[in-house]
Amino acid sequence: MDLRLSKEHLLIRDMVREFAQKEIVPVAEHYDRTGEFPLPIVQKMGELGLMGIEVPEAYGGAGLDTIAYVLAMEEIARADVATSTIMSVNNSLYCHGILTFGTEEQKREWVTPVASGREIGAYALTEPMSGSDAGTMRTRAELSPDGRHYIINGRKSWITSGPVAHRLILFAKTDPTAEPKHRGISAFLIDTSRPGFVRGKVEPKLGIRASATCELFFEDYLCPVENLLGKPGEGFKIAMAVLDAGRIGIAAQALGVAEAAYEASLHYARERHAFGQPIGAFQMIQQKIADMKCRIEASRLLTYQAALAKMAAKETGARYTTEAAMAKLFASETAMFVTHQAVQIHGGMGYSKELPIERYFRDAKITEIYEGTSEIQRLVIARNELGLR
Ligand code: CAA
């Protein structure tokens, strides 16, 4: 595995770093405190091509590769995890899903406005009674008697960008009698301005507070048959394949917040004095620094490896499920470990809202939960290793 970054990749990383440090860092605390959606920032990110990084220019994107995507995610998350969540769903769950499974017409109509950042995309899989066990969803899509529409009824929960999304990929049961049950699920492209689409309560959250999350209701929503994504019954596989890509983005996000917490800790360990010397001179702090650094670098290797596997899959069609799950699992647990240690190194200041350390700690937690919990990543890795799936 060759992990040397090309000149082009370094330029992209530096450009995104400069933007994030200048435009996002100064306002991150405001958006976290108020829970407002950072629309002006998202618009600027759209202008920079960050809302559709891997989307070909013909469909409004930047036409870059997965390494560029991972580098950009890392830099945005280093500045603010919530903003990187909005970016991640737009890029890897929404745009990637349609680019991979959509028709030419669907790509033009549904990807272009979202990849260019003019509109926001979302991905609606989870339901109140169906989280990790995604195949048990109850949302129903029935073909209308004239065969022109699917009539959709049901409820989705925990939908990232749900309160603001213009468009989404929705998963619903078209055949509730199918066995195994996941073969009765199909995917749909949803225009949220159509009647029958209702946004529910916005979730108050521990972290990523500027990333809006809510319930969605479908009440006799008429989805034109041409907005079916893939074939009927293919929805579960589409959902899983899209999550493989999404999990690489979450790994990069986790890496970014871990780096932010680590850099702040290094600085503090050098500057803060106790017992007549910088606290970094104490071995108990040094042990934390060494463990944080090792886990961050190991996360980076797994994340870039997964990005390379996804790029190779474009040619070979091979799945990169295990690589993505390993990257997400290790990087998210690293983010939690590193931000926890960062709070401890900062002591009272780590617990105070005067510094961003407590925000990093609150924000990092979600990376162990969404797009598949750490338990689900372990299950995916082990099943694949044992050949059980
Ligand atoms: N790619 C393509 N196909 C896949 C696949 C993948 N990665 N993983 C599974 N499949 C296929 C299998 O080959 C199988 O196909 P067949 O019908 O031919 O047999 C089918 O899908 C069913 O697979 P399983 O039997 O393994 O399915 P399962 O019911 O046991 O579930 C699971 C497996 C891994 C637990 C899965 O349900 C899962 O990943 N759950 C977690 C869901 C999740 O991540 N939710 C996050 C919500 S989205 C979110 O958080 C977004 C946000 O807003 C930020």
CSV table of C-alpha atoms and ligand atoms in Angstrom, one decimal:
chain,number,residue,atom,x,y,z
A,1,MET,CA,0.0,0.0,0.0
A,2,ASP,CA,1.5,3.3,-1.1
A,3,LEU,CA,0.4,6.0,1.2
A,4,ARG,CA,2.5,8.9,-0.1
A,5,LEU,CA,0.2,11.8,-0.9
A,6,SER,CA,0.5,13.3,-4.4
A,7,LYS,CA,1.1,17.0,-4.9
A,8,GLU,CA,-2.5,17.4,-5.9
A,9,HIS,CA,-3.7,15.7,-2.8
A,10,LEU,CA,-1.5,17.9,-0.6
A,11,LEU,CA,-2.8,21.0,-2.3
A,12,ILE,CA,-6.4,19.9,-1.7
A,13,ARG,CA,-5.6,19.1,2.0
A,14,ASP,CA,-3.9,22.5,2.4
A,15,MET,CA,-6.7,24.4,0.7
A,16,VAL,CA,-9.4,22.7,2.8
A,17,ARG,CA,-7.3,23.2,6.0
A,18,GLU,CA,-7.0,26.9,5.3
A,19,PHE,CA,-10.7,27.3,4.6
A,20,ALA,CA,-11.7,25.3,7.7
A,21,GLN,CA,-9.3,27.0,10.1
A,22,LYS,CA,-10.3,30.5,8.8
A,23,GLU,CA,-14.0,30.1,8.2
A,24,ILE,CA,-15.2,27.3,10.5
A,25,VAL,CA,-13.1,27.3,13.6
A,26,PRO,CA,-14.1,30.9,14.7
A,27,VAL,CA,-17.9,30.1,14.4
A,28,ALA,CA,-18.0,26.4,15.6
A,29,GLU,CA,-18.7,27.3,19.2
A,30,HIS,CA,-21.6,29.6,18.1
A,31,TYR,CA,-23.3,26.8,16.1
A,32,ASP,CA,-22.7,24.2,18.8
A,33,ARG,CA,-24.2,26.5,21.5
A,34,THR,CA,-27.2,27.6,19.4
A,35,GLY,CA,-27.8,24.4,17.5
A,36,GLU,CA,-28.4,26.5,14.3
A,37,PHE,CA,-27.8,24.9,11.0
A,38,PRO,CA,-24.5,26.4,9.6
A,39,LEU,CA,-26.1,27.3,6.2
A,40,PRO,CA,-23.6,30.1,5.2
A,41,ILE,CA,-20.7,27.6,5.8
A,42,VAL,CA,-22.4,24.8,3.8
A,43,GLN,CA,-22.9,27.2,1.0
A,44,LYS,CA,-19.3,28.2,0.9
A,45,MET,CA,-18.3,24.6,1.0
A,46,GLY,CA,-20.5,24.0,-2.0
A,47,GLU,CA,-18.7,26.8,-3.9
A,48,LEU,CA,-15.4,25.0,-3.1
A,49,GLY,CA,-16.7,21.7,-4.4
A,50,LEU,CA,-16.8,20.1,-1.0
A,51,MET,CA,-20.4,18.9,-1.1
A,52,GLY,CA,-19.7,16.5,-4.0
A,53,ILE,CA,-16.0,15.8,-4.0
A,54,GLU,CA,-16.1,12.5,-5.8
A,55,VAL,CA,-18.9,13.5,-8.1
A,56,PRO,CA,-17.8,14.0,-11.7
A,57,GLU,CA,-17.9,17.6,-12.9
A,58,ALA,CA,-20.6,16.7,-15.4
A,59,TYR,CA,-23.0,16.2,-12.4
A,60,GLY,CA,-21.9,19.3,-10.5
A,61,GLY,CA,-19.1,17.8,-8.4
A,62,ALA,CA,-15.4,18.3,-8.0
A,63,GLY,CA,-14.4,15.1,-9.8
A,64,LEU,CA,-11.8,14.1,-7.3
A,65,ASP,CA,-11.0,10.7,-5.7
A,66,THR,CA,-11.6,9.0,-2.4
A,67,ILE,CA,-8.2,10.0,-0.9
A,68,ALA,CA,-9.1,13.7,-1.6
A,69,TYR,CA,-12.5,13.1,0.0
A,70,VAL,CA,-10.9,11.6,3.1
A,71,LEU,CA,-8.4,14.4,3.4
A,72,ALA,CA,-11.1,17.0,3.1
A,73,MET,CA,-13.3,15.3,5.7
A,74,GLU,CA,-10.4,15.1,8.1
A,75,GLU,CA,-9.8,18.8,7.8
A,76,ILE,CA,-13.4,19.9,8.1
A,77,ALA,CA,-13.9,17.6,11.1
A,78,ARG,CA,-10.7,18.9,12.7
A,79,ALA,CA,-12.5,22.3,12.7
A,80,ASP,CA,-16.0,21.1,13.5
A,81,VAL,CA,-17.5,17.6,13.5
A,82,ALA,CA,-21.1,18.8,13.0
A,83,THR,CA,-20.2,20.5,9.7
A,84,SER,CA,-18.3,17.5,8.5
A,85,THR,CA,-21.4,15.4,9.2
A,86,ILE,CA,-23.5,17.5,6.8
A,87,MET,CA,-20.7,17.1,4.3
A,88,SER,CA,-20.4,13.4,4.8
A,89,VAL,CA,-24.1,12.6,4.3
A,90,ASN,CA,-24.3,14.8,1.1
A,91,ASN,CA,-21.2,13.2,-0.3
A,92,SER,CA,-21.1,9.5,0.6
A,93,LEU,CA,-24.6,8.5,1.5
A,94,TYR,CA,-26.6,10.6,-1.0
A,95,CYS,CA,-24.5,11.4,-4.0
A,96,HIS,CA,-22.5,8.2,-4.0
A,97,GLY,CA,-25.6,6.2,-3.7
A,98,ILE,CA,-27.2,7.7,-6.8
A,99,LEU,CA,-23.9,7.7,-8.8
A,100,THR,CA,-23.5,4.0,-8.1
A,101,PHE,CA,-27.1,2.8,-8.6
A,102,GLY,CA,-28.9,5.5,-10.5
A,103,THR,CA,-29.7,5.9,-14.2
A,104,GLU,CA,-28.2,8.6,-16.3
A,105,GLU,CA,-31.3,10.7,-15.9
A,106,GLN,CA,-31.4,10.2,-12.2
A,107,LYS,CA,-27.8,11.3,-11.9
A,108,ARG,CA,-28.4,14.5,-13.8
A,109,GLU,CA,-31.6,15.4,-12.0
A,110,TRP,CA,-30.9,14.2,-8.5
A,111,VAL,CA,-27.1,14.5,-8.0
A,112,THR,CA,-26.3,17.9,-9.7
A,113,PRO,CA,-28.1,20.3,-7.3
A,114,VAL,CA,-26.8,18.4,-4.2
A,115,ALA,CA,-23.2,17.9,-5.4
A,116,SER,CA,-22.9,21.6,-6.2
A,117,GLY,CA,-24.1,22.5,-2.7
A,118,ARG,CA,-27.3,24.4,-3.8
A,119,GLU,CA,-29.4,21.7,-2.1
A,120,ILE,CA,-29.0,19.4,0.8
A,121,GLY,CA,-29.3,15.6,0.5
A,122,ALA,CA,-30.1,13.0,3.2
A,123,TYR,CA,-30.4,9.2,3.6
A,124,ALA,CA,-33.4,7.7,5.4
A,125,LEU,CA,-32.9,4.1,6.6
A,126,THR,CA,-33.4,4.1,10.3
A,127,GLU,CA,-36.9,3.8,12.0
A,128,PRO,CA,-37.9,4.0,15.7
A,129,MET,CA,-38.0,0.1,15.8
A,130,SER,CA,-35.3,-0.6,13.3
A,131,GLY,CA,-31.8,0.6,13.9
A,132,SER,CA,-29.0,-1.9,13.7
A,133,ASP,CA,-31.4,-4.5,12.4
A,134,ALA,CA,-32.2,-2.4,9.3
A,135,GLY,CA,-34.0,-5.3,7.5
A,136,THR,CA,-37.0,-5.0,9.9
A,137,MET,CA,-38.1,-1.6,8.6
A,138,ARG,CA,-41.9,-1.0,8.4
A,139,THR,CA,-42.2,1.9,6.1
A,140,ARG,CA,-44.3,0.7,3.2
A,141,ALA,CA,-44.3,1.6,-0.5
A,142,GLU,CA,-47.2,0.2,-2.5
A,143,LEU,CA,-47.6,0.5,-6.3
A,144,SER,CA,-50.7,2.6,-7.1
A,145,PRO,CA,-53.5,0.8,-9.1
A,146,ASP,CA,-52.5,2.7,-12.3
A,147,GLY,CA,-48.8,1.7,-11.8
A,148,ARG,CA,-47.5,5.3,-12.0
A,149,HIS,CA,-46.6,5.9,-8.4
A,150,TYR,CA,-45.5,4.2,-5.2
A,151,ILE,CA,-47.7,5.3,-2.3
A,152,ILE,CA,-45.4,5.6,0.7
A,153,ASN,CA,-46.4,5.5,4.3
A,154,GLY,CA,-44.3,5.3,7.4
A,155,ARG,CA,-41.9,6.9,9.7
A,156,LYS,CA,-38.1,7.4,9.7
A,157,SER,CA,-36.0,8.5,12.6
A,158,TRP,CA,-32.6,10.0,13.4
A,159,ILE,CA,-32.3,11.4,9.9
A,160,THR,CA,-29.2,13.6,9.6
A,161,SER,CA,-30.0,16.8,7.7
A,162,GLY,CA,-33.7,15.8,7.8
A,163,PRO,CA,-34.9,19.2,8.9
A,164,VAL,CA,-33.3,20.9,5.9
A,165,ALA,CA,-33.0,18.2,3.2
A,166,HIS,CA,-34.4,19.0,-0.2
A,167,ARG,CA,-33.9,15.5,-1.4
A,168,LEU,CA,-33.3,12.1,0.1
A,169,ILE,CA,-32.7,8.4,-0.6
A,170,LEU,CA,-35.5,6.5,1.2
A,171,PHE,CA,-35.7,2.8,1.9
A,172,ALA,CA,-39.1,1.2,2.2
A,173,LYS,CA,-40.7,-2.3,2.0
A,174,THR,CA,-42.3,-3.0,-1.4
A,175,ASP,CA,-42.9,-6.7,-0.5
A,176,PRO,CA,-43.6,-7.3,3.2
A,177,THR,CA,-44.0,-11.0,2.5
A,178,ALA,CA,-40.5,-11.5,1.0
A,179,GLU,CA,-38.2,-14.1,2.6
A,180,PRO,CA,-35.6,-13.3,3.6
A,181,LYS,CA,-37.2,-10.0,4.7
A,182,HIS,CA,-34.4,-7.8,3.3
A,183,ARG,CA,-35.3,-8.8,-0.3
A,184,GLY,CA,-38.6,-7.0,0.1
A,185,ILE,CA,-36.9,-3.6,0.5
A,186,SER,CA,-36.5,-1.0,-2.3
A,187,ALA,CA,-34.9,2.4,-2.6
A,188,PHE,CA,-36.6,5.6,-3.7
A,189,LEU,CA,-35.5,9.2,-4.6
A,190,ILE,CA,-37.7,11.6,-2.6
A,191,ASP,CA,-38.4,15.2,-3.3
A,192,THR,CA,-39.2,16.7,0.1
A,193,SER,CA,-41.3,19.5,-1.4
A,194,ARG,CA,-44.0,17.1,-2.5
A,195,PRO,CA,-47.2,16.6,-0.5
A,196,GLY,CA,-47.2,13.8,2.0
A,197,PHE,CA,-43.7,14.5,3.3
A,198,VAL,CA,-43.7,15.8,6.9
A,199,ARG,CA,-40.8,16.7,9.1
A,200,GLY,CA,-41.1,15.6,12.7
A,201,LYS,CA,-39.4,16.7,16.0
A,202,VAL,CA,-35.8,17.8,15.8
A,203,GLU,CA,-33.6,15.7,18.1
A,204,PRO,CA,-31.8,17.6,20.9
A,205,LYS,CA,-28.4,15.9,21.0
A,206,LEU,CA,-25.3,15.5,23.2
A,207,GLY,CA,-22.9,16.5,20.3
A,208,ILE,CA,-22.8,17.5,16.6
A,209,ARG,CA,-25.5,20.0,17.7
A,210,ALA,CA,-25.3,22.1,14.5
A,211,SER,CA,-26.0,19.0,12.3
A,212,ALA,CA,-29.8,18.9,12.3
A,213,THR,CA,-31.5,15.6,12.9
A,214,CYS,CA,-35.2,14.7,12.9
A,215,GLU,CA,-38.0,12.3,12.3
A,216,LEU,CA,-39.6,12.1,8.9
A,217,PHE,CA,-43.2,11.0,8.2
A,218,PHE,CA,-44.6,9.8,4.9
A,219,GLU,CA,-48.4,10.1,4.6
A,220,ASP,CA,-49.7,8.8,1.3
A,221,TYR,CA,-46.6,10.3,-0.4
A,222,LEU,CA,-46.8,9.7,-4.1
A,223,CYS,CA,-43.4,8.8,-5.5
A,224,PRO,CA,-43.3,8.5,-9.3
A,225,VAL,CA,-42.2,5.1,-10.4
A,226,GLU,CA,-39.2,6.6,-12.3
A,227,ASN,CA,-37.8,7.6,-8.9
A,228,LEU,CA,-37.2,4.0,-7.9
A,229,LEU,CA,-33.4,3.7,-7.3
A,230,GLY,CA,-32.1,0.4,-8.7
A,231,LYS,CA,-34.6,-2.5,-9.1
A,232,PRO,CA,-37.5,-3.5,-6.8
A,233,GLY,CA,-36.1,-5.6,-3.9
A,234,GLU,CA,-32.6,-4.3,-4.3
A,235,GLY,CA,-32.9,-1.6,-1.6
A,236,PHE,CA,-31.2,-3.4,1.3
A,237,LYS,CA,-28.1,-4.2,-0.8
A,238,ILE,CA,-28.0,-0.5,-2.0
A,239,ALA,CA,-28.3,0.6,1.7
A,240,MET,CA,-25.4,-1.6,2.8
A,241,ALA,CA,-23.2,-0.8,-0.2
A,242,VAL,CA,-23.8,2.9,0.4
A,243,LEU,CA,-22.9,2.5,4.1
A,244,ASP,CA,-19.6,0.9,3.1
A,245,ALA,CA,-18.7,4.2,1.4
A,246,GLY,CA,-20.2,6.3,4.3
A,247,ARG,CA,-18.2,4.4,6.9
A,248,ILE,CA,-14.9,5.6,5.3
A,249,GLY,CA,-16.1,9.2,5.6
A,250,ILE,CA,-17.0,8.6,9.3
A,251,ALA,CA,-13.5,7.1,9.9
A,252,ALA,CA,-12.0,10.3,8.3
A,253,GLN,CA,-14.2,12.4,10.5
A,254,ALA,CA,-13.2,10.6,13.6
A,255,LEU,CA,-9.6,11.0,12.6
A,256,GLY,CA,-10.1,14.7,12.2
A,257,VAL,CA,-11.6,15.3,15.6
A,258,ALA,CA,-8.9,13.1,17.2
A,259,GLU,CA,-6.2,15.2,15.6
A,260,ALA,CA,-7.8,18.4,16.8
A,261,ALA,CA,-7.9,17.1,20.4
A,262,TYR,CA,-4.4,15.7,20.2
A,263,GLU,CA,-2.9,18.9,18.9
A,264,ALA,CA,-4.6,20.9,21.6
A,265,SER,CA,-3.3,18.4,24.2
A,266,LEU,CA,0.3,18.7,22.9
A,267,HIS,CA,0.1,22.5,23.1
A,268,TYR,CA,-1.3,22.4,26.7
A,269,ALA,CA,1.3,19.8,27.9
A,270,ARG,CA,4.0,22.1,26.8
A,271,GLU,CA,2.5,25.3,28.2
A,272,ARG,CA,0.9,24.3,31.4
A,273,HIS,CA,3.2,24.1,34.4
A,274,ALA,CA,2.8,22.1,37.6
A,275,PHE,CA,5.3,21.3,40.3
A,276,GLY,CA,7.8,23.6,38.6
A,277,GLN,CA,7.8,22.1,35.2
A,278,PRO,CA,5.6,21.7,32.0
A,279,ILE,CA,3.0,18.9,32.6
A,280,GLY,CA,4.4,17.2,29.5
A,281,ALA,CA,7.6,16.4,31.5
A,282,PHE,CA,5.6,14.0,33.7
A,283,GLN,CA,5.6,10.4,32.5
A,284,MET,CA,1.8,10.0,33.2
A,285,ILE,CA,1.1,12.7,30.6
A,286,GLN,CA,3.8,11.3,28.2
A,287,GLN,CA,2.1,7.9,28.3
A,288,LYS,CA,-1.2,9.5,27.2
A,289,ILE,CA,0.6,11.4,24.4
A,290,ALA,CA,2.3,8.3,23.1
A,291,ASP,CA,-0.9,6.2,23.2
A,292,MET,CA,-2.9,9.0,21.5
A,293,LYS,CA,-0.3,9.4,18.7
A,294,CYS,CA,-0.1,5.7,18.0
A,295,ARG,CA,-3.8,5.3,17.8
A,296,ILE,CA,-4.2,8.3,15.5
A,297,GLU,CA,-1.5,7.1,13.1
A,298,ALA,CA,-3.0,3.6,13.1
A,299,SER,CA,-6.5,5.1,12.3
A,300,ARG,CA,-5.0,7.1,9.5
A,301,LEU,CA,-3.5,4.0,7.9
A,302,LEU,CA,-6.8,2.0,8.1
A,303,THR,CA,-8.7,5.0,6.8
A,304,TYR,CA,-6.5,5.6,3.8
A,305,GLN,CA,-6.3,1.9,3.2
A,306,ALA,CA,-10.1,1.8,3.0
A,307,ALA,CA,-10.1,4.8,0.7
A,308,LEU,CA,-7.7,3.0,-1.6
A,309,ALA,CA,-9.8,-0.2,-1.5
A,310,LYS,CA,-12.9,1.9,-2.6
A,311,MET,CA,-10.9,3.4,-5.4
A,312,ALA,CA,-9.7,0.0,-6.6
A,313,ALA,CA,-13.3,-1.3,-6.4
A,314,LYS,CA,-14.2,1.1,-9.2
A,315,GLU,CA,-12.2,-1.1,-11.6
A,316,THR,CA,-12.8,-4.5,-10.0
A,317,GLY,CA,-16.2,-4.2,-8.5
A,318,ALA,CA,-14.9,-5.9,-5.4
A,319,ARG,CA,-16.5,-5.1,-2.1
A,320,TYR,CA,-14.5,-3.1,0.5
A,321,THR,CA,-16.9,-3.8,3.4
A,322,THR,CA,-14.3,-5.1,5.8
A,323,GLU,CA,-11.8,-2.3,5.1
A,324,ALA,CA,-14.5,0.3,5.7
A,325,ALA,CA,-15.8,-1.4,8.8
A,326,MET,CA,-12.2,-1.7,10.3
A,327,ALA,CA,-11.4,1.9,9.5
A,328,LYS,CA,-14.7,3.2,11.1
A,329,LEU,CA,-14.4,0.9,14.1
A,330,PHE,CA,-10.8,1.8,14.9
A,331,ALA,CA,-10.9,5.5,14.1
A,332,SER,CA,-14.1,6.1,16.0
A,333,GLU,CA,-12.9,4.3,19.1
A,334,THR,CA,-9.6,6.3,18.7
A,335,ALA,CA,-11.6,9.5,18.6
A,336,MET,CA,-13.4,8.6,21.8
A,337,PHE,CA,-10.1,7.6,23.5
A,338,VAL,CA,-8.2,10.6,22.4
A,339,THR,CA,-10.8,13.2,23.2
A,340,HIS,CA,-11.3,11.6,26.6
A,341,GLN,CA,-7.6,11.8,27.3
A,342,ALA,CA,-7.6,15.4,26.0
A,343,VAL,CA,-10.2,16.3,28.6
A,344,GLN,CA,-8.1,14.7,31.3
A,345,ILE,CA,-4.8,16.4,30.2
A,346,HIS,CA,-6.6,19.7,30.2
A,347,GLY,CA,-8.1,19.1,33.7
A,348,GLY,CA,-10.6,21.7,34.7
A,349,MET,CA,-10.0,23.6,31.4
A,350,GLY,CA,-11.0,20.4,29.5
A,351,TYR,CA,-14.3,20.4,31.3
A,352,SER,CA,-14.9,24.1,30.6
A,353,LYS,CA,-16.8,25.6,27.7
A,354,GLU,CA,-14.0,28.2,27.4
A,355,LEU,CA,-12.0,25.7,25.3
A,356,PRO,CA,-13.3,23.4,22.5
A,357,ILE,CA,-12.0,20.2,24.2
A,358,GLU,CA,-15.4,19.3,25.8
A,359,ARG,CA,-17.0,19.8,22.4
A,360,TYR,CA,-14.6,17.5,20.8
A,361,PHE,CA,-15.4,14.9,23.5
A,362,ARG,CA,-19.2,15.3,23.0
A,363,ASP,CA,-18.9,15.3,19.2
A,364,ALA,CA,-16.6,12.3,19.0
A,365,LYS,CA,-19.1,10.0,20.6
A,366,ILE,CA,-21.5,9.9,17.6
A,367,THR,CA,-18.8,8.3,15.4
A,368,GLU,CA,-19.1,5.1,17.5
A,369,ILE,CA,-22.9,5.1,16.9
A,370,TYR,CA,-24.1,6.3,13.5
A,371,GLU,CA,-23.6,4.5,10.2
A,372,GLY,CA,-23.4,1.3,12.2
A,373,THR,CA,-22.4,1.1,15.9
A,374,SER,CA,-19.0,-0.3,16.9
A,375,GLU,CA,-20.8,-3.6,17.7
A,376,ILE,CA,-22.2,-3.8,14.2
A,377,GLN,CA,-18.7,-3.0,12.7
A,378,ARG,CA,-17.3,-5.9,14.8
A,379,LEU,CA,-20.1,-8.2,13.6
A,380,VAL,CA,-19.4,-7.2,9.9
A,381,ILE,CA,-15.7,-7.7,10.2
A,382,ALA,CA,-15.9,-11.1,12.1
A,383,ARG,CA,-18.6,-12.5,9.8
A,384,ASN,CA,-16.5,-11.6,6.7
A,385,GLU,CA,-13.4,-13.0,8.2
A,386,LEU,CA,-15.1,-16.3,9.2
A,387,GLY,CA,-16.9,-16.5,5.9
A,388,LEU,CA,-20.2,-16.6,7.6
A,389,ARG,CA,-21.7,-14.1,5.1
B,1,CAA,N1,-22.8,-4.6,0.2
B,1,CAA,C1,-23.6,-5.2,-0.6
B,1,CAA,N2,-24.5,-6.2,-0.2
B,1,CAA,C2,-24.5,-6.5,1.2
B,1,CAA,C3,-23.6,-5.8,2.1
B,1,CAA,C4,-22.7,-4.8,1.5
B,1,CAA,N3,-21.9,-4.2,2.3
B,1,CAA,N4,-23.8,-6.3,3.3
B,1,CAA,C5,-24.8,-7.2,3.2
B,1,CAA,N5,-25.2,-7.3,1.9
B,1,CAA,C6,-26.2,-8.3,1.3
B,1,CAA,C7,-25.8,-9.7,1.7
B,1,CAA,O1,-25.0,-10.3,0.7
B,1,CAA,C8,-27.2,-10.4,1.6
B,1,CAA,O2,-27.6,-10.6,0.3
B,1,CAA,P1,-28.5,-11.8,-0.2
B,1,CAA,O3,-29.9,-11.3,-0.2
B,1,CAA,O4,-28.1,-12.1,-1.6
B,1,CAA,O5,-28.3,-12.9,0.8
B,1,CAA,C9,-28.1,-9.3,2.2
B,1,CAA,O6,-27.4,-8.0,2.0
B,1,CAA,C10,-28.4,-9.4,3.6
B,1,CAA,O7,-27.2,-9.5,4.4
B,1,CAA,P2,-27.2,-10.0,5.9
B,1,CAA,O8,-27.9,-11.3,5.9
B,1,CAA,O9,-25.8,-9.9,6.3
B,1,CAA,O10,-28.1,-9.0,6.6
B,1,CAA,P3,-28.5,-8.8,8.1
B,1,CAA,O11,-29.9,-8.6,8.3
B,1,CAA,O12,-27.8,-9.9,8.9
B,1,CAA,O13,-27.8,-7.4,8.5
B,1,CAA,C11,-26.0,-6.0,9.2
B,1,CAA,C12,-26.4,-7.2,8.4
B,1,CAA,C13,-24.5,-5.8,8.9
B,1,CAA,C14,-26.3,-6.1,10.7
B,1,CAA,C15,-26.8,-4.7,8.6
B,1,CAA,O14,-28.1,-4.8,9.0
B,1,CAA,C16,-26.2,-3.4,9.1
B,1,CAA,O15,-25.2,-2.9,8.7
B,1,CAA,N6,-26.9,-2.8,10.2
B,1,CAA,C17,-26.5,-1.5,10.6
B,1,CAA,C18,-27.3,-0.4,9.9
B,1,CAA,C19,-26.7,0.9,10.0
B,1,CAA,O16,-25.5,1.1,9.8
B,1,CAA,N7,-27.5,1.9,10.2
B,1,CAA,C20,-27.0,3.2,10.2
B,1,CAA,C21,-28.1,4.2,9.9
B,1,CAA,S1,-27.7,5.3,8.6
B,1,CAA,C22,-27.0,6.6,9.4
B,1,CAA,O17,-26.6,6.5,10.5
B,1,CAA,C23,-26.9,7.7,8.5
B,1,CAA,C24,-26.9,9.1,9.1
B,1,CAA,O18,-27.9,9.7,9.1
B,1,CAA,C25,-25.6,9.6,9.4
